[in-house]
mmCIF file of C-alpha atoms in Angstrom:
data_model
loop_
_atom_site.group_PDB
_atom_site.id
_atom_site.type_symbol
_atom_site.label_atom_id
_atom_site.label_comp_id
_atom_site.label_asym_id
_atom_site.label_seq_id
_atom_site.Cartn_x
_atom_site.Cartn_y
_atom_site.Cartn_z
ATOM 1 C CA UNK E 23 0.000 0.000 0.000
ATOM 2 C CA UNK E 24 1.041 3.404 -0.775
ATOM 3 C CA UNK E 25 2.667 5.196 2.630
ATOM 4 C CA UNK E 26 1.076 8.423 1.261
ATOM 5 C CA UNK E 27 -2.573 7.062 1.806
ATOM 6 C CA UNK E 28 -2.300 5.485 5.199
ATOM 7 C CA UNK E 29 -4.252 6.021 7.681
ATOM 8 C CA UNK E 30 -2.316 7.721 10.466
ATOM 9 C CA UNK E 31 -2.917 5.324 12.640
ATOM 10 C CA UNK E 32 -1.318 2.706 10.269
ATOM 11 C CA UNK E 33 1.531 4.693 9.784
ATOM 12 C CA UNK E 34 1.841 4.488 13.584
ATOM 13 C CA UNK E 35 1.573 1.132 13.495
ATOM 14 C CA UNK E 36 4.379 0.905 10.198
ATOM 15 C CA UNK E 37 6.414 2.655 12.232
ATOM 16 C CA UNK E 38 6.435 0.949 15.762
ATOM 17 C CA UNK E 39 6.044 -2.600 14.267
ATOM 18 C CA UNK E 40 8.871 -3.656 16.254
ATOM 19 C CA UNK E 41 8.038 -2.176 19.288
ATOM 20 C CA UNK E 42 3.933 -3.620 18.813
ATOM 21 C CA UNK E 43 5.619 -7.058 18.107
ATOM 22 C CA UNK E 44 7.050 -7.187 21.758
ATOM 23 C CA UNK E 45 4.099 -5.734 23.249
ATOM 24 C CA UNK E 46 1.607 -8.240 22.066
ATOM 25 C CA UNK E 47 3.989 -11.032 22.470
ATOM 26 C CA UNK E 48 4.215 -9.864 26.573
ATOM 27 C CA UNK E 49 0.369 -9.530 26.501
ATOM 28 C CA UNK E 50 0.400 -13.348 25.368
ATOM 29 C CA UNK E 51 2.705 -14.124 27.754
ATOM 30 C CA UNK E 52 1.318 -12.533 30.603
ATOM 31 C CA UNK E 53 -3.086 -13.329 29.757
ATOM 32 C CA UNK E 54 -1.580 -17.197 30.662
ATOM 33 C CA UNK E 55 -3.142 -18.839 33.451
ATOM 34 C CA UNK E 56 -1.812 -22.207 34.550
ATOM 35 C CA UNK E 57 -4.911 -22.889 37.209
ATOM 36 C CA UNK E 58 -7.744 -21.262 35.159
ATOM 37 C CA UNK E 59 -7.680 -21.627 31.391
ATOM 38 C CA UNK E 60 -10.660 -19.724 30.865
ATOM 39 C CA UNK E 61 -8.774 -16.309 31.341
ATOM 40 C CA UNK E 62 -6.429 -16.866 28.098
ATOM 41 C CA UNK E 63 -9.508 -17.914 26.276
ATOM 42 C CA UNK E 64 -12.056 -15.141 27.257
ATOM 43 C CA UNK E 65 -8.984 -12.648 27.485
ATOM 44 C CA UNK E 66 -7.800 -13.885 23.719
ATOM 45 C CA UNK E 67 -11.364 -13.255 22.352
ATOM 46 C CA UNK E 68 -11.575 -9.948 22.500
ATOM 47 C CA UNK E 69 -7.446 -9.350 22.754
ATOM 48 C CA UNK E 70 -8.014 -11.225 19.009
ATOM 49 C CA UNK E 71 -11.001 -9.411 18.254
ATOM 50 C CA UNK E 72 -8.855 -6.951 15.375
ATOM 51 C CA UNK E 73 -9.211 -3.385 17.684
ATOM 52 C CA UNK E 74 -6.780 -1.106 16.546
ATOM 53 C CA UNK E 75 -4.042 -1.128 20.071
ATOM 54 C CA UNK E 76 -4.663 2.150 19.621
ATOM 55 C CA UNK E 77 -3.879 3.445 23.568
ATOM 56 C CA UNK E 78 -0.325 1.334 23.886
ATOM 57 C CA UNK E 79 0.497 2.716 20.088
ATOM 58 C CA UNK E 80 0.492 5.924 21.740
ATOM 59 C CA UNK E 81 2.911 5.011 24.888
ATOM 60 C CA UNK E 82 5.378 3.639 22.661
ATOM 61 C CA UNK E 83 5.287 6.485 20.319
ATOM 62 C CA UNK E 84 5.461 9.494 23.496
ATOM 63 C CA UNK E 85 8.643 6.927 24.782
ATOM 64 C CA UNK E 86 10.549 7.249 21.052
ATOM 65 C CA UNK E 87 9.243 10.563 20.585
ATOM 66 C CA UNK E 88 11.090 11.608 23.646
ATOM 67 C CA UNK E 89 14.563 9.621 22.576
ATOM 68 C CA UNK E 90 13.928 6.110 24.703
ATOM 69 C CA UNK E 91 15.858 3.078 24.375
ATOM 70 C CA UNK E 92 15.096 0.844 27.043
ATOM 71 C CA UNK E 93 12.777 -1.984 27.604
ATOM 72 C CA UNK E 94 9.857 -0.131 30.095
ATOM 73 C CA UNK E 95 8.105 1.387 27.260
ATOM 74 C CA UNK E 96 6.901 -2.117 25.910
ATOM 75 C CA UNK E 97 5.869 -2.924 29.396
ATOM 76 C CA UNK E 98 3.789 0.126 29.836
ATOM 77 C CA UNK E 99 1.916 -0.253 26.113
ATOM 78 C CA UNK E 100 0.715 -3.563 27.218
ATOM 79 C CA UNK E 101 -0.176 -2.647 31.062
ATOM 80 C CA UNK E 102 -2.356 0.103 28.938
ATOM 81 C CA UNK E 103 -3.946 -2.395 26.853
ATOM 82 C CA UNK E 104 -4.744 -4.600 29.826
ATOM 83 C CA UNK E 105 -6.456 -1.425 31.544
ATOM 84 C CA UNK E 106 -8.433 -1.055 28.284
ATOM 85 C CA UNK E 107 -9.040 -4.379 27.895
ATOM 86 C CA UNK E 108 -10.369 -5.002 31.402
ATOM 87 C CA UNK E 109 -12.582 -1.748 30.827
ATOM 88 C CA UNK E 110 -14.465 -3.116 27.946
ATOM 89 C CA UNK E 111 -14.910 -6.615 29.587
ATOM 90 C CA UNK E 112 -16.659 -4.765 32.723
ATOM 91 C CA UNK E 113 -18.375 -2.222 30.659
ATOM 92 C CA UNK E 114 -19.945 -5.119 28.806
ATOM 93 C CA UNK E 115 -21.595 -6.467 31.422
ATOM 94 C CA UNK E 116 -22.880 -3.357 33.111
ATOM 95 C CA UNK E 117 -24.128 -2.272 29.419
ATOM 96 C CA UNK E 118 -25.718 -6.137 28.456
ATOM 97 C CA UNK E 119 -24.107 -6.136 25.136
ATOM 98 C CA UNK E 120 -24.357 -8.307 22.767
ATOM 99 C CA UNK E 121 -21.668 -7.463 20.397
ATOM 100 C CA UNK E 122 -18.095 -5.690 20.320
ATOM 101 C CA UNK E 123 -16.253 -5.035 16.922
ATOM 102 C CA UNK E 124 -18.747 -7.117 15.615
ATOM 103 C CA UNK E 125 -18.330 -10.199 17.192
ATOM 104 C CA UNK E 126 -20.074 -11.195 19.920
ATOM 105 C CA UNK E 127 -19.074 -10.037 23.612
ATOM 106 C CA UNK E 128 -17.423 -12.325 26.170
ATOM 107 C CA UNK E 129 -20.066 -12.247 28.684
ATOM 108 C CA UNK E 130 -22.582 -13.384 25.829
ATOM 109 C CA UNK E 131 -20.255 -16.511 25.064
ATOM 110 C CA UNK E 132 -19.276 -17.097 28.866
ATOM 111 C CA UNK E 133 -21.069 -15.308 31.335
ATOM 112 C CA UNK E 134 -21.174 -12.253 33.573
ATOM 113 C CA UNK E 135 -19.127 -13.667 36.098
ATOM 114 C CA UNK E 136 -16.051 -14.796 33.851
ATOM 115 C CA UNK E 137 -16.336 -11.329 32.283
ATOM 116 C CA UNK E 138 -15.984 -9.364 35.620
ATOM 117 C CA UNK E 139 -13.473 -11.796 36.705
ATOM 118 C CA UNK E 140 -11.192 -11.951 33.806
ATOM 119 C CA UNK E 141 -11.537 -7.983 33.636
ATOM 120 C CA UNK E 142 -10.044 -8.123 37.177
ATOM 121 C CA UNK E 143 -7.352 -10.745 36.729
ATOM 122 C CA UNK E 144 -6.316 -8.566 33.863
ATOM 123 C CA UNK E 145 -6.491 -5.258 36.236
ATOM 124 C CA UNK E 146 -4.132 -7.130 38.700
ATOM 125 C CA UNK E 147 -1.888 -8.264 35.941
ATOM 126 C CA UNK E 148 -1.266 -4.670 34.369
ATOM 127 C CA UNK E 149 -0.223 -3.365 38.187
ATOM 128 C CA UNK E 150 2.246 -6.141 38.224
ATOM 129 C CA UNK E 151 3.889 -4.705 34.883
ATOM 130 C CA UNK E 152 3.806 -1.250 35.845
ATOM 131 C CA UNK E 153 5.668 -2.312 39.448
ATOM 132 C CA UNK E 154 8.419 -3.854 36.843
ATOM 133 C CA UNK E 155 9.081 -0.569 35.709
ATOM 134 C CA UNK E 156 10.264 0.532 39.127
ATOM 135 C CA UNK E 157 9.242 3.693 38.626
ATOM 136 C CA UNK E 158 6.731 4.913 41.461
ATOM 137 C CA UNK E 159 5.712 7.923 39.280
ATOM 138 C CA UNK E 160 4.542 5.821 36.479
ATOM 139 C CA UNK E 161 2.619 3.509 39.213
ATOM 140 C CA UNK E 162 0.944 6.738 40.732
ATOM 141 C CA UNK E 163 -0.245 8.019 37.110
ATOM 142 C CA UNK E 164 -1.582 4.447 36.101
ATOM 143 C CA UNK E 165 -2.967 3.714 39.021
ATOM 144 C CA UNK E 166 -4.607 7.265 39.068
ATOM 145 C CA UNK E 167 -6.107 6.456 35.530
ATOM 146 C CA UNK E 168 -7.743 3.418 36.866
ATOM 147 C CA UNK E 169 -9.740 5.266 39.324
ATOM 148 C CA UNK E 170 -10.637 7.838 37.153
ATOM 149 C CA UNK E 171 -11.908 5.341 34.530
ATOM 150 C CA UNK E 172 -13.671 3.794 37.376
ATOM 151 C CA UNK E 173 -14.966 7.195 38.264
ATOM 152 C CA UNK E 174 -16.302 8.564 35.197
ATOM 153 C CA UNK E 175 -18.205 4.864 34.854
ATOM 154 C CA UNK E 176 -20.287 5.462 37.857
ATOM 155 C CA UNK E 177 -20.958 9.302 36.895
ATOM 156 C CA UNK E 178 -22.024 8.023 33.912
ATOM 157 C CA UNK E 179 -24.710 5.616 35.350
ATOM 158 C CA UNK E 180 -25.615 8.033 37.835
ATOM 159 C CA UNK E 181 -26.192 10.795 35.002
ATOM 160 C CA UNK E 182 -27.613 8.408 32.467
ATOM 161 C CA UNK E 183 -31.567 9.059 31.726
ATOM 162 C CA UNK E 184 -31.233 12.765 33.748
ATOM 163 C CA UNK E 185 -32.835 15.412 31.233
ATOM 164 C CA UNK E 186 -30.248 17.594 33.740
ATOM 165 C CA UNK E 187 -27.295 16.565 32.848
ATOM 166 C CA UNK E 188 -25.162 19.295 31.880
ATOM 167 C CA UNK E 189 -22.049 19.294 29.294
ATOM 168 C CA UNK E 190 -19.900 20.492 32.026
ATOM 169 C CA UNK E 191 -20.686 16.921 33.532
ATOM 170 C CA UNK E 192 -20.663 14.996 30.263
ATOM 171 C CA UNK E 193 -17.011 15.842 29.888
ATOM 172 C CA UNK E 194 -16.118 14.851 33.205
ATOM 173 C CA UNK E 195 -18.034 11.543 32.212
ATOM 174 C CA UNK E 196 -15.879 10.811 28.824
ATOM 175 C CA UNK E 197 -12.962 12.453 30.682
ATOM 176 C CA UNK E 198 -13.008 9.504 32.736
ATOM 177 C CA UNK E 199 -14.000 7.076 30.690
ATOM 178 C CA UNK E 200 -11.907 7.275 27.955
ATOM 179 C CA UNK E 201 -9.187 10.733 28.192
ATOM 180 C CA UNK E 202 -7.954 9.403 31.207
ATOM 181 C CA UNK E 203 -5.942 6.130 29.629
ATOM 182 C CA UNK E 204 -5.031 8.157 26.246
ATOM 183 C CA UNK E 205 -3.475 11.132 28.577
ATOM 184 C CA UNK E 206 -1.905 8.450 31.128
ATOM 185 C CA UNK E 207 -1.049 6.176 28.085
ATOM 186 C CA UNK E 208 1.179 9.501 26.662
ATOM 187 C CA UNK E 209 1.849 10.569 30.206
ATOM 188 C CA UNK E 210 4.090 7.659 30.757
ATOM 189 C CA UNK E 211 5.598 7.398 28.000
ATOM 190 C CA UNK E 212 7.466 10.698 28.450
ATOM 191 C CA UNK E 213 7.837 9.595 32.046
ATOM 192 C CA UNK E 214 9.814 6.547 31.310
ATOM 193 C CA UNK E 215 12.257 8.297 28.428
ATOM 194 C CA UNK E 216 13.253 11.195 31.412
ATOM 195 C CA UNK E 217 11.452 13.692 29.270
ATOM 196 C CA UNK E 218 11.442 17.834 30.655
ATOM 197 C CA UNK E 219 8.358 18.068 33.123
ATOM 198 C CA UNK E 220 7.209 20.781 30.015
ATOM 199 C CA UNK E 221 6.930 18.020 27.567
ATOM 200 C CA UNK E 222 5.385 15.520 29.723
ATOM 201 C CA UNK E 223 2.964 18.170 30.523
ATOM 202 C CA UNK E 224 2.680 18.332 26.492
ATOM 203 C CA UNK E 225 2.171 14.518 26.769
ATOM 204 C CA UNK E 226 -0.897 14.327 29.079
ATOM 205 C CA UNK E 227 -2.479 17.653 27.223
ATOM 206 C CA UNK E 228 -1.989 16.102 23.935
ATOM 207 C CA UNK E 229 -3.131 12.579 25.378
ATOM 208 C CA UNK E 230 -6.259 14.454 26.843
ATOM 209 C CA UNK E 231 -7.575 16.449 24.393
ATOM 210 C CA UNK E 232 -7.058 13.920 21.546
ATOM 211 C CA UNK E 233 -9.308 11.564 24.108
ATOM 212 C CA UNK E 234 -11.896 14.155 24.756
ATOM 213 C CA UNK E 235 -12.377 14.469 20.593
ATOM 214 C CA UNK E 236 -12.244 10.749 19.589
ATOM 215 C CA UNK E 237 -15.222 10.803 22.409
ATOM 216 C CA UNK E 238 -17.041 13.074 21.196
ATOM 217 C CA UNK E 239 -17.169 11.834 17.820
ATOM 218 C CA UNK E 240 -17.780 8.238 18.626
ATOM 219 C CA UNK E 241 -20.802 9.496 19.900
ATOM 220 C CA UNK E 242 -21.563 11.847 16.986
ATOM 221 C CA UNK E 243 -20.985 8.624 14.978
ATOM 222 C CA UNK E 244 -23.927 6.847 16.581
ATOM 223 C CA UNK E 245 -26.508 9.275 14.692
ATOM 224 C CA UNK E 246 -24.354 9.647 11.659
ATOM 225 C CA UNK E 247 -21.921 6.803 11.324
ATOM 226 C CA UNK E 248 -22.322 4.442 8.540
ATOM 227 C CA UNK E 249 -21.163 0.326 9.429
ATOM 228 C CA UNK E 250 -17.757 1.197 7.930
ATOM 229 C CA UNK E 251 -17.134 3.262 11.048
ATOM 230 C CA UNK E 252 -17.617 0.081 13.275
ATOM 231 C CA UNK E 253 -21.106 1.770 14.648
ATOM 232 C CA UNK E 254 -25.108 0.982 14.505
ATOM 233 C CA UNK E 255 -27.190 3.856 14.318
ATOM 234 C CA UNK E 256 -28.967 4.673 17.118
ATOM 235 C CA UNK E 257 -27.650 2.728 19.920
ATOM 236 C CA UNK E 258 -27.070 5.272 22.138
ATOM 237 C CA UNK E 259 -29.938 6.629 21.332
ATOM 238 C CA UNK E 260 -31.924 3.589 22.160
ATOM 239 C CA UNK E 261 -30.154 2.633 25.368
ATOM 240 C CA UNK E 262 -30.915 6.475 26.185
ATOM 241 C CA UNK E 263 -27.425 7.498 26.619
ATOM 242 C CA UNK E 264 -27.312 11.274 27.237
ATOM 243 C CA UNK E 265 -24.637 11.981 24.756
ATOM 244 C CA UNK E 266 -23.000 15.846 23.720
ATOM 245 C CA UNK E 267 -25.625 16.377 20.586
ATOM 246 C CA UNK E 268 -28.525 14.975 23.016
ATOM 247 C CA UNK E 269 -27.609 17.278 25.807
ATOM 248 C CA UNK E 270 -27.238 20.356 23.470
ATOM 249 C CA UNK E 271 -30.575 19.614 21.871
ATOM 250 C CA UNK E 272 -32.155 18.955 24.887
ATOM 251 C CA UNK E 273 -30.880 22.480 26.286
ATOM 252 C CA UNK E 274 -32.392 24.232 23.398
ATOM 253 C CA UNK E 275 -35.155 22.485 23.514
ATOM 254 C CA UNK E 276 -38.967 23.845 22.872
ATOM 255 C CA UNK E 277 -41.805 22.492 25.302
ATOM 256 C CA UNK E 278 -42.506 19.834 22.769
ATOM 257 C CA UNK E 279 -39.701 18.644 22.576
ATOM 258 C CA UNK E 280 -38.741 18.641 25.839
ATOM 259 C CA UNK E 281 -41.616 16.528 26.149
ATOM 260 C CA UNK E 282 -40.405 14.117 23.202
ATOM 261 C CA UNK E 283 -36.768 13.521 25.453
ATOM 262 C CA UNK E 284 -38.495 13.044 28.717
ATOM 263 C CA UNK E 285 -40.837 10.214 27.027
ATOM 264 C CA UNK E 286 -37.979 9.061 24.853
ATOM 265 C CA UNK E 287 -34.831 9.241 27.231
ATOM 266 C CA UNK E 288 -35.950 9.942 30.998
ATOM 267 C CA UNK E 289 -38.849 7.260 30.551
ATOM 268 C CA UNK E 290 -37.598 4.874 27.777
ATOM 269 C CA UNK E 291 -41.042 5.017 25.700
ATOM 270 C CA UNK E 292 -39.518 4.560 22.482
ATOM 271 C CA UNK E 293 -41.564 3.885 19.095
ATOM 272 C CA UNK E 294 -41.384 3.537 15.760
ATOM 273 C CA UNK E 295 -39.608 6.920 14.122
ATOM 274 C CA UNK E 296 -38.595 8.220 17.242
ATOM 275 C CA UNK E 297 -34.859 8.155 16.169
ATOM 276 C CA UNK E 298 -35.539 9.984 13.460
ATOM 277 C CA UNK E 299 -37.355 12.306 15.295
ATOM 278 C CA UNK E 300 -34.921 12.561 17.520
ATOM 279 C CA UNK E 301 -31.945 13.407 14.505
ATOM 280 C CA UNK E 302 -34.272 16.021 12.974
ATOM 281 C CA UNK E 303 -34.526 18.093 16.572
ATOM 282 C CA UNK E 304 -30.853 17.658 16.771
ATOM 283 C CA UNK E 305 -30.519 19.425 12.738
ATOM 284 C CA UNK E 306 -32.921 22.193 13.513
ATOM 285 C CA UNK E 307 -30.980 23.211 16.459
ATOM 286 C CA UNK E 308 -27.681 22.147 14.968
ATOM 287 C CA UNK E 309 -26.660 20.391 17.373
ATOM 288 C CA UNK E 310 -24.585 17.798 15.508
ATOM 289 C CA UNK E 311 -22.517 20.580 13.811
ATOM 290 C CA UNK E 312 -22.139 22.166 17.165
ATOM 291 C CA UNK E 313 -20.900 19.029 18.609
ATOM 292 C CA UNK E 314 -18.808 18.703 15.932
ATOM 293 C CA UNK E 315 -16.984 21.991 16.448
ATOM 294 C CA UNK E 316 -16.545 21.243 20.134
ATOM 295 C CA UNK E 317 -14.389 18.066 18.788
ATOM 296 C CA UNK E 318 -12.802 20.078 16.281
ATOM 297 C CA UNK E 319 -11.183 22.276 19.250
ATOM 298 C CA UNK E 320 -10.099 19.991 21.604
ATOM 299 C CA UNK E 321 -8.476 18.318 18.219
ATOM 300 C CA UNK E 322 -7.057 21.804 17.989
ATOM 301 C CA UNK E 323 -5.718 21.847 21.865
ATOM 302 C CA UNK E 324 -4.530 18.388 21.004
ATOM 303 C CA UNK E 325 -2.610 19.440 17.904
ATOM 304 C CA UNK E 326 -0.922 22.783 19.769
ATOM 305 C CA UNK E 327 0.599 20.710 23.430
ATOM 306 C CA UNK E 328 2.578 18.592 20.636
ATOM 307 C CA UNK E 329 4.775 21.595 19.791
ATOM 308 C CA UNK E 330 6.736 21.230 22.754
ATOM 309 C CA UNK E 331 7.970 18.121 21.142
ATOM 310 C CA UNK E 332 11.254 17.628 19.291
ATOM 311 C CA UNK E 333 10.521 17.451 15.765
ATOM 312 C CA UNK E 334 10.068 14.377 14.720
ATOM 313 C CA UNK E 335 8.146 11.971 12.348
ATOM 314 C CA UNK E 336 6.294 10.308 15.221
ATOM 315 C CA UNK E 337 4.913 14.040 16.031
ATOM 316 C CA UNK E 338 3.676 13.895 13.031
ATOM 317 C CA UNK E 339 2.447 11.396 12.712
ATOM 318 C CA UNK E 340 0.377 12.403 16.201
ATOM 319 C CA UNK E 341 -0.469 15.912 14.785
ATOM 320 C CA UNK E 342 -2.289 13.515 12.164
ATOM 321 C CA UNK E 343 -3.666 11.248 14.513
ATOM 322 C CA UNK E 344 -5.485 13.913 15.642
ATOM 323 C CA UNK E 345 -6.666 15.115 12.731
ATOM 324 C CA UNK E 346 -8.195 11.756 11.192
ATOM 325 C CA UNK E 347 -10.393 11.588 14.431
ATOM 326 C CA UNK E 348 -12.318 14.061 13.271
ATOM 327 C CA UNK E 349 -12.473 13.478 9.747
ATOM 328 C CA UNK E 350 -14.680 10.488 10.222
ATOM 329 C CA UNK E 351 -17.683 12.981 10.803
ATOM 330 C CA UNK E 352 -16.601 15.051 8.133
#
């Protein structure tokens, strides 16, 4: 394939083959169970499952990016992928899904239980590799992105279904769930190279911001995605998730349509055409679009922390990292 028309991503990928190649072959190593073979089998479905190893991409690139040449960075990529990993095994359950990346989810093949379990053998397994690093900083961070995640999970089901949710609170939500591992993920990567405290600041901004947009537009996706981007229209919508275009529709919103998101979200009385409805209300108040710009800007913030950065081909390749999340809505 032509370098010129990779995705930035792939170019990531291109570039930190080596690197990846040692990262999964650690994950392999350490998903074993001697005593309880069903963690390397419900861990290697969805490890298997083709996501794009994404977060640890971006560990190993901050750690190069910053000049490293040890060993640590491989073991922080794949504690980062065991975080994430564990995340989606947990989030599973408490969302009853059905299907991940297309394929059905582990607690539909196994159970609850294994799912939760696994998730937390896998949690226990990534604080082991971060200890081998023997670097209490990159424990604190790690271990600090855990909670956070676990944070921004129970915000989320505590805001989920409120009409009052705010977008001051939906950020702290996707904050938590998902820009705290990108900006630890890029956080420790400088860490572990001995990078100035200005560019691991740089780091965690970039890491945050770029987590805050790919957010933002995952959930834009689910009212305009098509099944190229991975996404069914309407989930969100129909497991009443109170998502950025939602909450800025629902703050513009005219007494009849207030009325359609209290039926449709606070109560779950969904019918036939109600999505549609419900993308229509979002238009006329252009909500999408203003969604969209909010992404756009943290993309921006994102794009502006990396020019602390020696120059580099890994920056840019970030700088278009950050780009190509937004062009999927474009």
């Amino acid at each position: 394939m032509d370098r010129d028309v990779l995705k930035p991503q792939d170019r990531l990928a291109e570039w930190l083959a080596a690197d990846m190649s040692a990262v999964n072959t650690l994950i392999r190593t350490r998903m074993a169970s001697d005593h309880a073979p069903r963690i390397p089998e419900v861990t290697a479905h969805l490890v298997d499952a083709g996501g794009k190893r994404l977060r640890p991409m971006l560990t190993l690139a901050a750690a190069r990016l910053c000049g490293y040449e040890g060993p640590y960075h491989v073991h922080l990529a794949a504690t980062v992928e065991f975080i994430h990993t564990a995340t989606l095994l947990h989030d599973d359950v408490v969302d009853e899904s059905a299907q991940r990346r297309g394929r059905p989810t582990a607690n539909l093949l196994w159970d609850n239980k294994s799912s939760v379990l696994v998730g937390d053998y896998l949690l226990s397994r990534s604080f082991q590799l971060m200890v081998e690093t023997g670097s209490l900083r990159v424990l604190d961070i790690l271990a600090n992105a855990s909670a956070t995640i676990a944070e921004g999970e129970v915000l989320q089901l505590t805001a989920a279904q409120d009409l009052a949710t705010t977008e001051a609170t939906y950020l702290q939500v996707i904050r938590g769930k998902t820009a705290a591992l990108f900006s630890a993920a890029t956080e420790v990567g400088g860490v572990i190279a001995g990078a100035s405290e200005d560019q691991v600041a740089a780091l965690f901004a970039y890491g945050d911001a770029l987590g805050i947009a790919f957010q933002i537009v995952d959930d834009l996706l689910d009212y305009g995605g098509t099944e190229a981007t991975g996404k069914n229209l309407g989930d969100d919508f129909r497991e009443r998730k109170l998502t950025l275009p939602v909450i800025k529709a629902v703050a513009l919103a005219d007494a009849e349509e207030r009325a359609f998101w209290q039926r449709t979200i606070a109560k779950g009385k969904q019918q036939e055409g109600d999505l549609e409805q419900a993308m229509a209300i979002m238009a006329r108040h252009g909500a999408m679009e203003a969604a969209r710009q909010d992404a756009l800007d943290w993309v921006a913030k994102a794009k502006t922390a990396l020019e602390v950065l020696p120059e580099h081909p890994l920056r840019d390749m970030l700088t278009g990292l950050a780009d190509y999340v937004v062009s999927r809505i474009n």
